[in-house]
Amino acid sequence: MSTRPTNADETNADETHASEKHADETSSGAATTPTARTGLRIRAALAVAAVTGLGATALTALPAAAAGEAVTVQYRQSATGGDQVEPWFKVVNTGASSVPLSQVKLRYYFKADAGASYTYACSWAVKGCGNLTGTFGTLAQPTATADRYLEVGFTAGAGSLAPGADTGDMQLRFHRSNWQSLNQSDDYSFGPTQTTYANWTKVTATVGGVPVWGTAPAGNEPTPTPTDPTTPPPTNGPALFDDFDYTGHADPSIAAHGWSVRSNSGGPGVPGATWAPENVTFAKEGTNSIMNLRTSTAGTPESTRQTEVLTRSTKFRNGTYAARVRFSDAPFSGPDGDRLVQTFFTINDLKAPMADDYAEYDFEYLPNGGWGEPANILYTTSWETYRPDPWEAVNQHSEVRASYAGWHDLVLTIDDHTIVYHVDGQEFGRHDARYLPERPMSINFNQWLIDLAGQPSTTARSYDQKVDYVLHVKDQVLTPAQVAAKVAAYRTAGTAFEDSVPAV
């Protein structure tokens, strides 16, 4: 069996976005995914943005030993039925020191059903489902009983485990995105007779990237993950930095710096809505200049004003992408409830349905749910390709169902091996090499409405998404700490803008 909701490549609950792509963002309860959202952007022929990047070598260091840190994974299967897999876990700290759960990752290995994509869900957890993440990966060395895995992680909100403590129940499940029957009998980690919790070595665990528990399928033994370097990044090389210090959407410096404030029609979002440049404003908050994207509506397509800012150039590929973004749960004015999408993403154009050189990498926050989700959820999604009609998507995503209202540091890194998303210094999702970009992309921010069904009122309301800065460093993987150091260096030097990323 495989995991994730979309097609052959893991699309989890994210397939919610896909439905959006489909019907030009309908508000039906059908599951959609980040995949879908992306498609909408592309099909709408959105302008491609360009950013500058800093060229440099990736910085890596060997991980520190997880001295005194050890965990055991206990497992039980909740059901052996044919429509979904229900692996339940407990993580027990068997070491001598406290273990931050944000450093712990579990892997459950399985054999994908032919042509299937999968959706992950958490039914209940003592630590709270919002503090658990589930992503799908592909094994480098497939075996007769495993070619995929579900990786379970924790957010900082899960806290730490004291020596001898355990997480309590984590009642997880995943199913084929179309709810067709599946076969668990050939899955490496499945234990059909394991009906009560007990140690289970066919599920692996790492702490801080260091393997501490379990045996992976042959040829897929995890290796220690390099720890983040603490040295500041080099100051030379190609990079894009913008502090968004502008007077307004018509400031000529915006275009001079390579940005476009969108005014053309098209998706994503409510059909018939307007993309309103005047709703993009700039102001000071303390010593920092802030860009604000305001989306407003009075419940009709004609009254709906959406916002997007993107680079005109598509010259960004491998390296580090970072932005400090303020998501909002509550409207700036008027009644709440609209199915809103607040984003930071990179993208290029889809040349043809299922073209394999398409790429898109998303941070997408839904404060009021949508795409089949009932409440707030943050997605990160890596796209390989898609077909708009009939809908088919190939992507991998991670998600956390929790409020992300407030300021957040978002970091995406892409090298020749992997795609990693960080939120507030913590790893949020790690996606496979099969989703790496073949062509350069633009850098984008937008805020738009999936539909008008979430809040049927005709009372005017508006929502704000704020952006403090954006940074791209070409061909260099920076840690979140290095990103913060580089941004601080720009500001200390009084540099509000730099774009030394060469055109392609």
Short mmCIF file of C-alpha atoms in Angstrom, two decimals:
data_model
loop_
_atom_site.label_atom_id
_atom_site.label_comp_id
_atom_site.label_asym_id
_atom_site.label_seq_id
_atom_site.Cartn_x
_atom_site.Cartn_y
_atom_site.Cartn_z
CA MET A 1 0.00 0.00 0.00
CA SER A 2 1.06 3.54 -0.52
CA THR A 3 0.26 6.63 1.38
CA ARG A 4 -1.15 10.01 0.61
CA PRO A 5 -4.25 11.06 -1.20
CA THR A 6 -3.12 11.91 -4.65
CA ASN A 7 -2.19 9.52 -7.28
CA ALA A 8 0.97 7.63 -7.06
CA ASP A 9 2.73 10.08 -4.88
CA GLU A 10 1.42 10.71 -1.48
CA THR A 11 -1.11 13.41 -1.16
CA ASN A 12 -2.54 12.92 2.18
CA ALA A 13 -5.34 15.06 3.42
CA ASP A 14 -3.82 17.60 1.18
CA GLU A 15 -5.69 16.27 -1.76
CA THR A 16 -8.16 18.67 -0.51
CA HIS A 17 -6.45 21.23 -2.58
CA ALA A 18 -6.73 19.11 -5.63
CA SER A 19 -10.45 19.39 -5.65
CA GLU A 20 -10.03 23.05 -5.72
CA LYS A 21 -7.95 22.81 -8.80
CA HIS A 22 -10.56 20.71 -10.38
CA ALA A 23 -13.68 22.65 -10.30
CA ASP A 24 -11.96 25.95 -10.16
CA GLU A 25 -12.22 25.77 -6.45
CA THR A 26 -15.60 24.49 -5.57
CA SER A 27 -16.71 24.44 -2.00
CA SER A 28 -18.08 20.97 -2.01
CA GLY A 29 -17.11 18.80 0.87
CA ALA A 30 -15.01 16.67 -1.43
CA ALA A 31 -11.45 16.27 -0.34
CA THR A 32 -8.98 18.48 -2.11
CA THR A 33 -5.28 18.96 -1.72
CA PRO A 34 -2.43 21.34 -2.06
CA THR A 35 -2.06 19.65 -5.36
CA ALA A 36 -5.27 21.08 -6.51
CA ARG A 37 -4.52 24.54 -5.37
CA THR A 38 -1.37 24.61 -7.29
CA GLY A 39 -3.08 23.55 -10.43
CA LEU A 40 -5.50 26.36 -10.16
CA ARG A 41 -2.72 28.83 -9.96
CA ILE A 42 -1.12 27.37 -13.01
CA ARG A 43 -4.21 26.95 -15.10
CA ALA A 44 -5.02 30.55 -14.41
CA ALA A 45 -1.77 31.39 -16.12
CA LEU A 46 -0.56 33.39 -13.20
CA ALA A 47 2.51 35.43 -13.75
CA VAL A 48 5.71 33.72 -12.75
CA ALA A 49 7.74 35.42 -10.14
CA ALA A 50 11.47 35.76 -9.98
CA VAL A 51 13.68 35.96 -6.97
CA THR A 52 17.34 36.21 -6.38
CA GLY A 53 19.33 33.51 -4.69
CA LEU A 54 22.67 33.28 -3.00
CA GLY A 55 24.93 30.69 -4.51
CA ALA A 56 26.97 28.70 -2.07
CA THR A 57 27.81 25.27 -0.88
CA ALA A 58 25.48 23.39 1.41
CA LEU A 59 26.66 23.46 5.01
CA THR A 60 26.52 20.18 6.86
CA ALA A 61 27.96 18.69 10.00
CA LEU A 62 27.77 15.33 11.66
CA PRO A 63 25.00 15.01 14.24
CA ALA A 64 25.74 15.11 17.90
CA ALA A 65 25.25 11.76 19.57
CA ALA A 66 21.87 11.33 21.19
CA ALA A 67 23.57 10.61 24.48
CA GLY A 68 21.12 9.35 27.06
CA GLU A 69 18.26 9.64 24.55
CA ALA A 70 16.47 6.40 23.71
CA VAL A 71 12.88 5.59 22.85
CA THR A 72 10.89 2.43 22.32
CA VAL A 73 7.90 2.23 19.99
CA GLN A 74 4.87 0.24 21.07
CA TYR A 75 2.31 -0.70 18.41
CA ARG A 76 -1.09 -2.26 18.07
CA GLN A 77 -3.37 -2.60 15.08
CA SER A 78 -6.89 -1.38 15.66
CA ALA A 79 -8.52 -3.10 12.70
CA THR A 80 -7.68 -5.50 9.91
CA GLY A 81 -10.43 -4.26 7.62
CA GLY A 82 -9.95 -3.65 3.94
CA ASP A 83 -10.65 0.07 3.61
CA GLN A 84 -8.06 1.68 5.89
CA VAL A 85 -4.90 0.98 7.90
CA GLU A 86 -5.08 1.79 11.62
CA PRO A 87 -1.64 1.73 13.24
CA TRP A 88 -1.78 2.93 16.86
CA PHE A 89 1.43 3.88 18.65
CA LYS A 90 2.93 4.82 21.97
CA VAL A 91 6.45 6.22 22.26
CA VAL A 92 8.21 5.39 25.52
CA ASN A 93 11.31 7.22 26.76
CA THR A 94 13.63 4.43 27.89
CA GLY A 95 16.65 6.71 28.18
CA ALA A 96 18.20 8.71 30.99
CA SER A 97 17.29 12.21 29.82
CA SER A 98 14.22 14.11 28.68
CA VAL A 99 13.46 13.83 24.94
CA PRO A 100 11.82 16.73 23.03
CA LEU A 101 9.14 15.04 20.94
CA SER A 102 9.75 17.51 18.11
CA GLN A 103 13.02 15.60 17.58
CA VAL A 104 11.29 12.18 17.33
CA LYS A 105 10.14 10.58 14.09
CA LEU A 106 8.54 7.15 13.53
CA ARG A 107 8.28 5.21 10.28
CA TYR A 108 5.64 2.60 9.47
CA TYR A 109 6.53 0.65 6.30
CA PHE A 110 4.09 -0.79 3.77
CA LYS A 111 3.65 -2.04 0.22
CA ALA A 112 1.69 0.35 -1.99
CA ASP A 113 -1.33 -0.93 -3.87
CA ALA A 114 -0.89 -0.48 -7.62
CA GLY A 115 -1.75 3.05 -8.72
CA ALA A 116 -2.98 4.09 -5.27
CA SER A 117 -2.53 7.34 -3.40
CA TYR A 118 -3.21 7.71 0.31
CA THR A 119 -4.59 10.06 2.93
CA TYR A 120 -3.31 10.28 6.51
CA ALA A 121 -5.49 11.13 9.51
CA CYS A 122 -5.31 11.16 13.29
CA SER A 123 -8.45 9.90 15.04
CA TRP A 124 -7.32 10.74 18.58
CA ALA A 125 -4.11 11.31 20.51
CA VAL A 126 -3.31 12.04 24.13
CA LYS A 127 -0.82 14.65 22.91
CA GLY A 128 -3.45 16.12 20.59
CA CYS A 129 -3.84 15.36 16.89
CA GLY A 130 -2.83 18.93 16.11
CA ASN A 131 0.60 18.17 17.56
CA LEU A 132 1.19 15.17 15.29
CA THR A 133 2.24 15.22 11.64
CA GLY A 134 2.02 12.47 9.04
CA THR A 135 3.88 12.40 5.73
CA PHE A 136 4.56 9.67 3.19
CA GLY A 137 7.88 8.70 1.69
CA THR A 138 9.29 6.29 -0.87
CA LEU A 139 11.98 3.75 0.00
CA ALA A 140 15.29 3.94 -1.83
CA GLN A 141 15.46 0.12 -1.93
CA PRO A 142 11.94 -1.33 -2.37
CA THR A 143 11.34 -4.84 -1.05
CA ALA A 144 8.59 -7.42 -1.45
CA THR A 145 6.85 -6.04 1.65
CA ALA A 146 7.66 -2.34 1.55
CA ASP A 147 8.12 0.45 -0.97
CA ARG A 148 6.56 3.31 1.01
CA TYR A 149 6.42 4.53 4.58
CA LEU A 150 4.29 6.75 6.76
CA GLU A 151 6.51 9.06 8.81
CA VAL A 152 4.95 10.36 12.02
CA GLY A 153 6.41 13.43 13.69
CA PHE A 154 5.55 15.90 16.44
CA THR A 155 5.30 19.67 16.66
CA ALA A 156 6.83 21.66 19.51
CA GLY A 157 3.38 21.70 21.11
CA ALA A 158 3.72 17.99 21.95
CA GLY A 159 6.32 18.88 24.58
CA SER A 160 8.94 16.50 25.94
CA LEU A 161 9.01 13.00 27.41
CA ALA A 162 10.65 12.60 30.80
CA PRO A 163 12.62 9.38 31.43
CA GLY A 164 10.13 6.53 31.77
CA ALA A 165 7.20 8.54 30.39
CA ASP A 166 5.21 7.72 27.26
CA THR A 167 3.07 9.65 24.82
CA GLY A 168 -0.11 7.75 25.52
CA ASP A 169 -2.31 6.61 22.65
CA MET A 170 -1.74 7.91 19.14
CA GLN A 171 -4.67 6.51 17.18
CA LEU A 172 -3.65 7.00 13.56
CA ARG A 173 -5.03 5.78 10.26
CA PHE A 174 -4.59 6.14 6.52
CA HIS A 175 -6.60 5.04 3.53
CA ARG A 176 -6.63 5.17 -0.24
CA SER A 177 -7.74 8.63 -1.27
CA ASN A 178 -10.63 7.16 -3.26
CA TRP A 179 -11.56 4.79 -0.41
CA GLN A 180 -11.05 1.72 -2.56
CA SER A 181 -10.09 -1.47 -0.74
CA LEU A 182 -6.48 -2.05 0.16
CA ASN A 183 -4.28 -4.99 1.08
CA GLN A 184 -2.39 -4.93 4.37
CA SER A 185 -1.24 -8.54 4.32
CA ASP A 186 1.97 -7.74 2.42
CA ASP A 187 2.91 -4.72 4.54
CA TYR A 188 6.23 -4.93 6.40
CA SER A 189 5.08 -3.14 9.57
CA PHE A 190 1.60 -4.66 9.80
CA GLY A 191 1.01 -7.03 12.71
CA PRO A 192 -2.41 -8.68 12.29
CA THR A 193 -2.23 -10.40 15.70
CA GLN A 194 -0.89 -7.34 17.54
CA THR A 195 -4.16 -6.32 19.21
CA THR A 196 -2.62 -4.91 22.39
CA TYR A 197 0.30 -2.52 22.81
CA ALA A 198 3.74 -4.12 22.83
CA ASN A 199 7.22 -3.28 21.59
CA TRP A 200 7.34 -3.51 17.80
CA THR A 201 10.68 -3.46 15.99
CA LYS A 202 9.14 -3.28 12.52
CA VAL A 203 8.49 0.40 13.18
CA THR A 204 11.62 2.55 13.37
CA ALA A 205 12.31 5.67 15.42
CA THR A 206 14.94 8.40 15.28
CA VAL A 207 15.77 11.15 17.77
CA GLY A 208 17.33 14.22 16.20
CA GLY A 209 17.95 12.18 13.06
CA VAL A 210 19.84 9.46 14.95
CA PRO A 211 18.34 5.92 14.68
CA VAL A 212 17.39 4.65 18.15
CA TRP A 213 14.75 1.95 17.59
CA GLY A 214 13.55 -0.72 15.19
CA THR A 215 14.72 -2.45 12.02
CA ALA A 216 13.90 -1.00 8.59
CA PRO A 217 13.22 -3.22 5.54
CA ALA A 218 16.46 -4.63 4.14
CA GLY A 219 18.60 -2.04 2.40
CA ASN A 220 16.73 0.91 3.92
CA GLU A 221 18.45 1.31 7.27
CA PRO A 222 18.26 4.96 8.33
CA THR A 223 21.53 6.84 8.61
CA PRO A 224 22.22 9.72 10.99
CA THR A 225 20.97 13.03 9.67
CA PRO A 226 23.48 15.92 9.65
CA THR A 227 22.81 18.43 12.37
CA ASP A 228 22.27 22.06 11.53
CA PRO A 229 25.47 24.07 11.40
CA THR A 230 25.63 26.97 13.82
CA THR A 231 28.17 29.08 11.93
CA PRO A 232 26.84 32.08 10.03
CA PRO A 233 26.38 31.57 6.29
CA PRO A 234 28.73 33.19 3.79
CA THR A 235 27.86 36.76 2.89
CA ASN A 236 28.86 36.50 -0.75
CA GLY A 237 27.06 34.80 -3.61
CA PRO A 238 23.73 35.25 -5.37
CA ALA A 239 20.75 36.05 -3.17
CA LEU A 240 17.41 37.81 -3.15
CA PHE A 241 16.36 39.79 -0.08
CA ASP A 242 13.48 42.23 0.17
CA ASP A 243 12.38 44.04 3.31
CA PHE A 244 9.27 45.32 1.48
CA ASP A 245 10.05 48.96 2.22
CA TYR A 246 7.72 50.58 -0.34
CA THR A 247 5.25 53.48 -0.29
CA GLY A 248 2.36 51.64 -1.96
CA HIS A 249 1.37 49.21 -4.68
CA ALA A 250 2.17 51.77 -7.40
CA ASP A 251 5.67 52.51 -6.07
CA PRO A 252 7.92 52.21 -9.16
CA SER A 253 10.59 50.48 -7.05
CA ILE A 254 8.36 47.39 -6.83
CA ALA A 255 8.60 46.75 -10.56
CA ALA A 256 12.23 47.84 -10.60
CA HIS A 257 12.95 45.17 -8.01
CA GLY A 258 11.35 42.49 -10.15
CA TRP A 259 7.94 42.16 -8.47
CA SER A 260 4.46 42.20 -9.97
CA VAL A 261 1.36 43.15 -8.00
CA ARG A 262 -1.27 41.10 -9.71
CA SER A 263 -4.21 42.71 -11.48
CA ASN A 264 -5.04 40.20 -14.23
CA SER A 265 -8.07 37.93 -13.94
CA GLY A 266 -8.15 34.18 -13.45
CA GLY A 267 -7.74 31.59 -10.72
CA PRO A 268 -7.24 30.46 -8.15
CA GLY A 269 -10.18 31.44 -6.04
CA VAL A 270 -13.76 32.53 -6.60
CA PRO A 271 -14.64 32.62 -10.32
CA GLY A 272 -15.37 36.21 -11.29
CA ALA A 273 -13.38 37.70 -8.41
CA THR A 274 -10.95 40.57 -9.00
CA TRP A 275 -7.25 40.61 -8.17
CA ALA A 276 -6.91 44.04 -6.59
CA PRO A 277 -3.47 45.75 -6.56
CA GLU A 278 -4.82 48.53 -4.34
CA ASN A 279 -5.40 45.96 -1.58
CA VAL A 280 -1.62 45.45 -1.30
CA THR A 281 -0.28 48.08 1.11
CA PHE A 282 2.92 48.81 3.01
CA ALA A 283 3.47 50.22 6.48
CA LYS A 284 5.91 50.29 9.37
CA GLU A 285 5.43 48.06 12.40
CA GLY A 286 8.09 49.07 14.87
CA THR A 287 11.33 49.35 12.91
CA ASN A 288 10.31 46.84 10.22
CA SER A 289 8.46 47.59 7.00
CA ILE A 290 5.54 45.22 6.39
CA MET A 291 3.64 44.23 3.25
CA ASN A 292 -0.08 43.61 3.82
CA LEU A 293 -2.28 41.56 1.48
CA ARG A 294 -5.96 42.25 2.14
CA THR A 295 -8.69 40.05 0.68
CA SER A 296 -12.28 41.23 0.97
CA THR A 297 -15.77 40.19 -0.05
CA ALA A 298 -19.45 40.90 0.52
CA GLY A 299 -20.47 37.39 -0.42
CA THR A 300 -20.63 37.76 -4.20
CA PRO A 301 -18.03 37.16 -6.92
CA GLU A 302 -18.32 40.78 -8.04
CA SER A 303 -17.51 42.06 -4.53
CA THR A 304 -14.59 39.70 -3.97
CA ARG A 305 -11.11 41.27 -4.07
CA GLN A 306 -8.12 38.91 -3.81
CA THR A 307 -4.40 39.76 -3.64
CA GLU A 308 -1.14 38.39 -5.01
CA VAL A 309 2.46 39.57 -5.26
CA LEU A 310 4.96 37.57 -7.30
CA THR A 311 8.31 37.82 -9.01
CA ARG A 312 8.13 38.40 -12.75
CA SER A 313 11.19 36.27 -13.33
CA THR A 314 11.35 32.50 -12.97
CA LYS A 315 14.98 32.10 -12.00
CA PHE A 316 14.83 30.34 -8.64
CA ARG A 317 15.49 26.65 -8.18
CA ASN A 318 17.71 24.99 -5.57
CA GLY A 319 18.66 26.76 -2.36
CA THR A 320 16.89 28.31 0.60
CA TYR A 321 13.58 30.19 0.54
CA ALA A 322 12.43 32.02 3.66
CA ALA A 323 9.77 34.50 4.70
CA ARG A 324 8.29 35.80 7.92
CA VAL A 325 4.52 35.71 7.48
CA ARG A 326 1.62 36.65 9.73
CA PHE A 327 -1.39 34.38 9.23
CA SER A 328 -4.79 35.49 10.52
CA ASP A 329 -7.63 33.41 11.93
CA ALA A 330 -10.01 36.33 12.54
CA PRO A 331 -11.09 38.82 9.86
CA PHE A 332 -9.81 42.38 9.97
CA SER A 333 -13.44 43.46 9.74
CA GLY A 334 -16.87 41.88 9.38
CA PRO A 335 -18.12 38.34 10.08
CA ASP A 336 -15.73 35.37 10.13
CA GLY A 337 -16.04 31.99 8.40
CA ASP A 338 -14.80 32.37 4.83
CA ARG A 339 -12.70 29.51 3.40
CA LEU A 340 -9.52 31.47 2.94
CA VAL A 341 -6.04 30.42 1.73
CA GLN A 342 -2.95 32.35 2.89
CA THR A 343 0.28 31.39 1.15
CA PHE A 344 4.01 31.58 0.49
CA PHE A 345 5.07 29.41 -2.45
CA THR A 346 7.30 28.89 -5.49
CA ILE A 347 5.96 27.70 -8.84
CA ASN A 348 6.56 27.35 -12.59
CA ASP A 349 4.11 26.77 -15.42
CA LEU A 350 2.56 23.45 -16.45
CA LYS A 351 3.60 22.95 -20.07
CA ALA A 352 1.19 20.05 -20.65
CA PRO A 353 -0.99 17.75 -18.50
CA MET A 354 1.25 15.51 -16.37
CA ALA A 355 4.39 17.25 -17.68
CA ASP A 356 7.26 16.05 -15.52
CA ASP A 357 9.13 19.39 -15.45
CA TYR A 358 6.41 21.16 -13.47
CA ALA A 359 7.30 22.24 -9.93
CA GLU A 360 5.54 23.91 -7.02
CA TYR A 361 6.36 24.11 -3.30
CA ASP A 362 3.70 25.51 -0.97
CA PHE A 363 3.09 26.81 2.51
CA GLU A 364 -0.72 27.13 2.60
CA TYR A 365 -2.74 28.06 5.69
CA LEU A 366 -6.52 27.62 5.81
CA PRO A 367 -7.79 29.47 8.91
CA ASN A 368 -11.37 28.28 8.47
CA GLY A 369 -10.77 24.98 6.74
CA GLY A 370 -11.83 24.09 3.22
CA TRP A 371 -11.08 21.33 0.73
CA GLY A 372 -12.98 18.98 3.01
CA GLU A 373 -11.24 20.16 6.21
CA PRO A 374 -13.59 21.51 8.92
CA ALA A 375 -11.16 23.82 10.73
CA ASN A 376 -7.76 25.48 10.53
CA ILE A 377 -4.93 23.52 8.92
CA LEU A 378 -1.44 24.30 7.61
CA TYR A 379 -0.18 22.40 4.57
CA THR A 380 3.24 22.11 2.99
CA THR A 381 3.12 20.45 -0.42
CA SER A 382 5.74 19.47 -3.01
CA TRP A 383 4.41 18.95 -6.53
CA GLU A 384 5.74 16.74 -9.28
CA THR A 385 2.90 17.28 -11.77
CA TYR A 386 -0.86 17.16 -12.31
CA ARG A 387 -3.59 16.92 -14.92
CA PRO A 388 -6.55 19.29 -14.56
CA ASP A 389 -9.17 17.24 -16.42
CA PRO A 390 -9.78 14.55 -15.45
CA TRP A 391 -8.05 15.47 -12.24
CA GLU A 392 -4.87 13.59 -11.44
CA ALA A 393 -2.12 14.82 -9.14
CA VAL A 394 1.35 13.69 -8.12
CA ASN A 395 2.56 15.39 -4.96
CA GLN A 396 3.67 14.86 -1.38
CA HIS A 397 2.52 16.88 1.54
CA SER A 398 2.59 17.37 5.28
CA GLU A 399 -0.05 19.03 7.41
CA VAL A 400 -0.88 20.05 10.97
CA ARG A 401 -4.46 20.71 12.04
CA ALA A 402 -4.03 23.60 14.45
CA SER A 403 -4.23 27.38 14.57
CA TYR A 404 -1.23 29.19 13.12
CA ALA A 405 -2.55 32.69 13.73
CA GLY A 406 0.31 35.12 14.28
CA TRP A 407 3.83 35.61 12.96
CA HIS A 408 5.74 32.56 11.71
CA ASP A 409 9.17 31.98 10.24
CA LEU A 410 8.76 29.81 7.13
CA VAL A 411 11.85 28.16 5.59
CA LEU A 412 11.99 25.86 2.57
CA THR A 413 15.24 24.24 1.43
CA ILE A 414 15.83 22.36 -1.82
CA ASP A 415 19.05 20.59 -2.78
CA ASP A 416 19.79 17.68 -5.10
CA HIS A 417 18.43 15.14 -2.62
CA THR A 418 15.49 16.40 -0.61
CA ILE A 419 12.93 19.13 0.09
CA VAL A 420 12.57 20.26 3.72
CA TYR A 421 10.02 22.65 5.23
CA HIS A 422 10.58 24.37 8.59
CA VAL A 423 8.08 26.40 10.62
CA ASP A 424 9.44 28.48 13.51
CA GLY A 425 12.72 26.61 13.53
CA GLN A 426 11.16 23.14 13.68
CA GLU A 427 11.07 20.69 10.79
CA PHE A 428 7.50 20.51 9.49
CA GLY A 429 7.87 18.24 6.47
CA ARG A 430 10.57 16.38 4.52
CA HIS A 431 9.72 15.32 0.97
CA ASP A 432 11.36 12.96 -1.48
CA ALA A 433 13.84 13.49 -4.30
CA ARG A 434 11.23 12.51 -6.85
CA TYR A 435 9.60 15.93 -6.30
CA LEU A 436 12.74 18.00 -6.94
CA PRO A 437 12.37 20.82 -9.51
CA GLU A 438 13.61 20.34 -13.08
CA ARG A 439 13.11 24.00 -14.02
CA PRO A 440 13.43 27.31 -12.16
CA MET A 441 10.43 28.97 -10.54
CA SER A 442 8.99 32.28 -9.35
CA ILE A 443 8.38 33.33 -5.74
CA ASN A 444 4.80 34.20 -4.76
CA PHE A 445 2.56 35.36 -1.93
CA ASN A 446 -1.20 35.38 -2.28
CA GLN A 447 -4.44 35.35 -0.29
CA TRP A 448 -7.68 34.16 -1.85
CA LEU A 449 -11.05 32.55 -1.19
CA ILE A 450 -11.72 28.94 -2.14
CA ASP A 451 -15.43 29.74 -2.47
CA LEU A 452 -18.18 31.79 -0.86
CA ALA A 453 -19.95 28.93 0.94
CA GLY A 454 -18.08 29.19 4.23
CA GLN A 455 -19.78 32.48 5.14
CA PRO A 456 -23.03 33.10 3.19
CA SER A 457 -23.55 36.60 4.62
CA THR A 458 -23.61 39.60 2.28
CA THR A 459 -22.05 41.76 4.99
CA ALA A 460 -18.68 43.13 3.88
CA ARG A 461 -15.63 41.53 5.52
CA SER A 462 -11.87 41.51 4.96
CA TYR A 463 -8.85 39.42 5.94
CA ASP A 464 -5.18 40.38 6.22
CA GLN A 465 -2.00 38.42 5.55
CA LYS A 466 1.25 40.24 6.38
CA VAL A 467 4.79 39.64 5.16
CA ASP A 468 7.88 41.01 6.91
CA TYR A 469 10.61 39.92 4.45
CA VAL A 470 11.52 37.35 1.84
CA LEU A 471 14.94 35.73 1.33
CA HIS A 472 16.29 33.36 -1.30
CA VAL A 473 19.84 32.04 -1.19
CA LYS A 474 20.81 30.30 -4.41
CA ASP A 475 22.17 26.74 -4.21
CA GLN A 476 22.83 26.89 -0.47
CA VAL A 477 20.94 25.08 2.28
CA LEU A 478 20.66 27.32 5.35
CA THR A 479 19.30 26.35 8.72
CA PRO A 480 16.52 28.47 10.24
CA ALA A 481 19.12 29.97 12.60
CA GLN A 482 21.32 30.92 9.65
CA VAL A 483 18.35 32.48 7.88
CA ALA A 484 17.68 34.64 10.95
CA ALA A 485 21.36 35.63 11.10
CA LYS A 486 21.43 36.57 7.43
CA VAL A 487 18.27 38.68 7.69
CA ALA A 488 19.68 40.40 10.77
CA ALA A 489 22.90 41.13 8.85
CA TYR A 490 20.95 42.76 6.01
CA ARG A 491 19.05 44.93 8.44
CA THR A 492 22.12 45.87 10.46
CA ALA A 493 23.79 46.99 7.23
CA GLY A 494 20.69 49.00 6.28
CA THR A 495 20.12 46.89 3.13
CA ALA A 496 16.40 46.83 2.30
CA PHE A 497 16.80 45.07 -1.04
CA GLU A 498 19.30 42.91 -2.89
CA ASP A 499 18.88 40.78 -6.00
CA SER A 500 22.08 39.24 -7.25
CA VAL A 501 20.49 36.04 -8.56
CA PRO A 502 21.39 35.73 -12.24
CA ALA A 503 18.70 35.42 -14.87
CA VAL A 504 18.36 32.06 -16.61
#
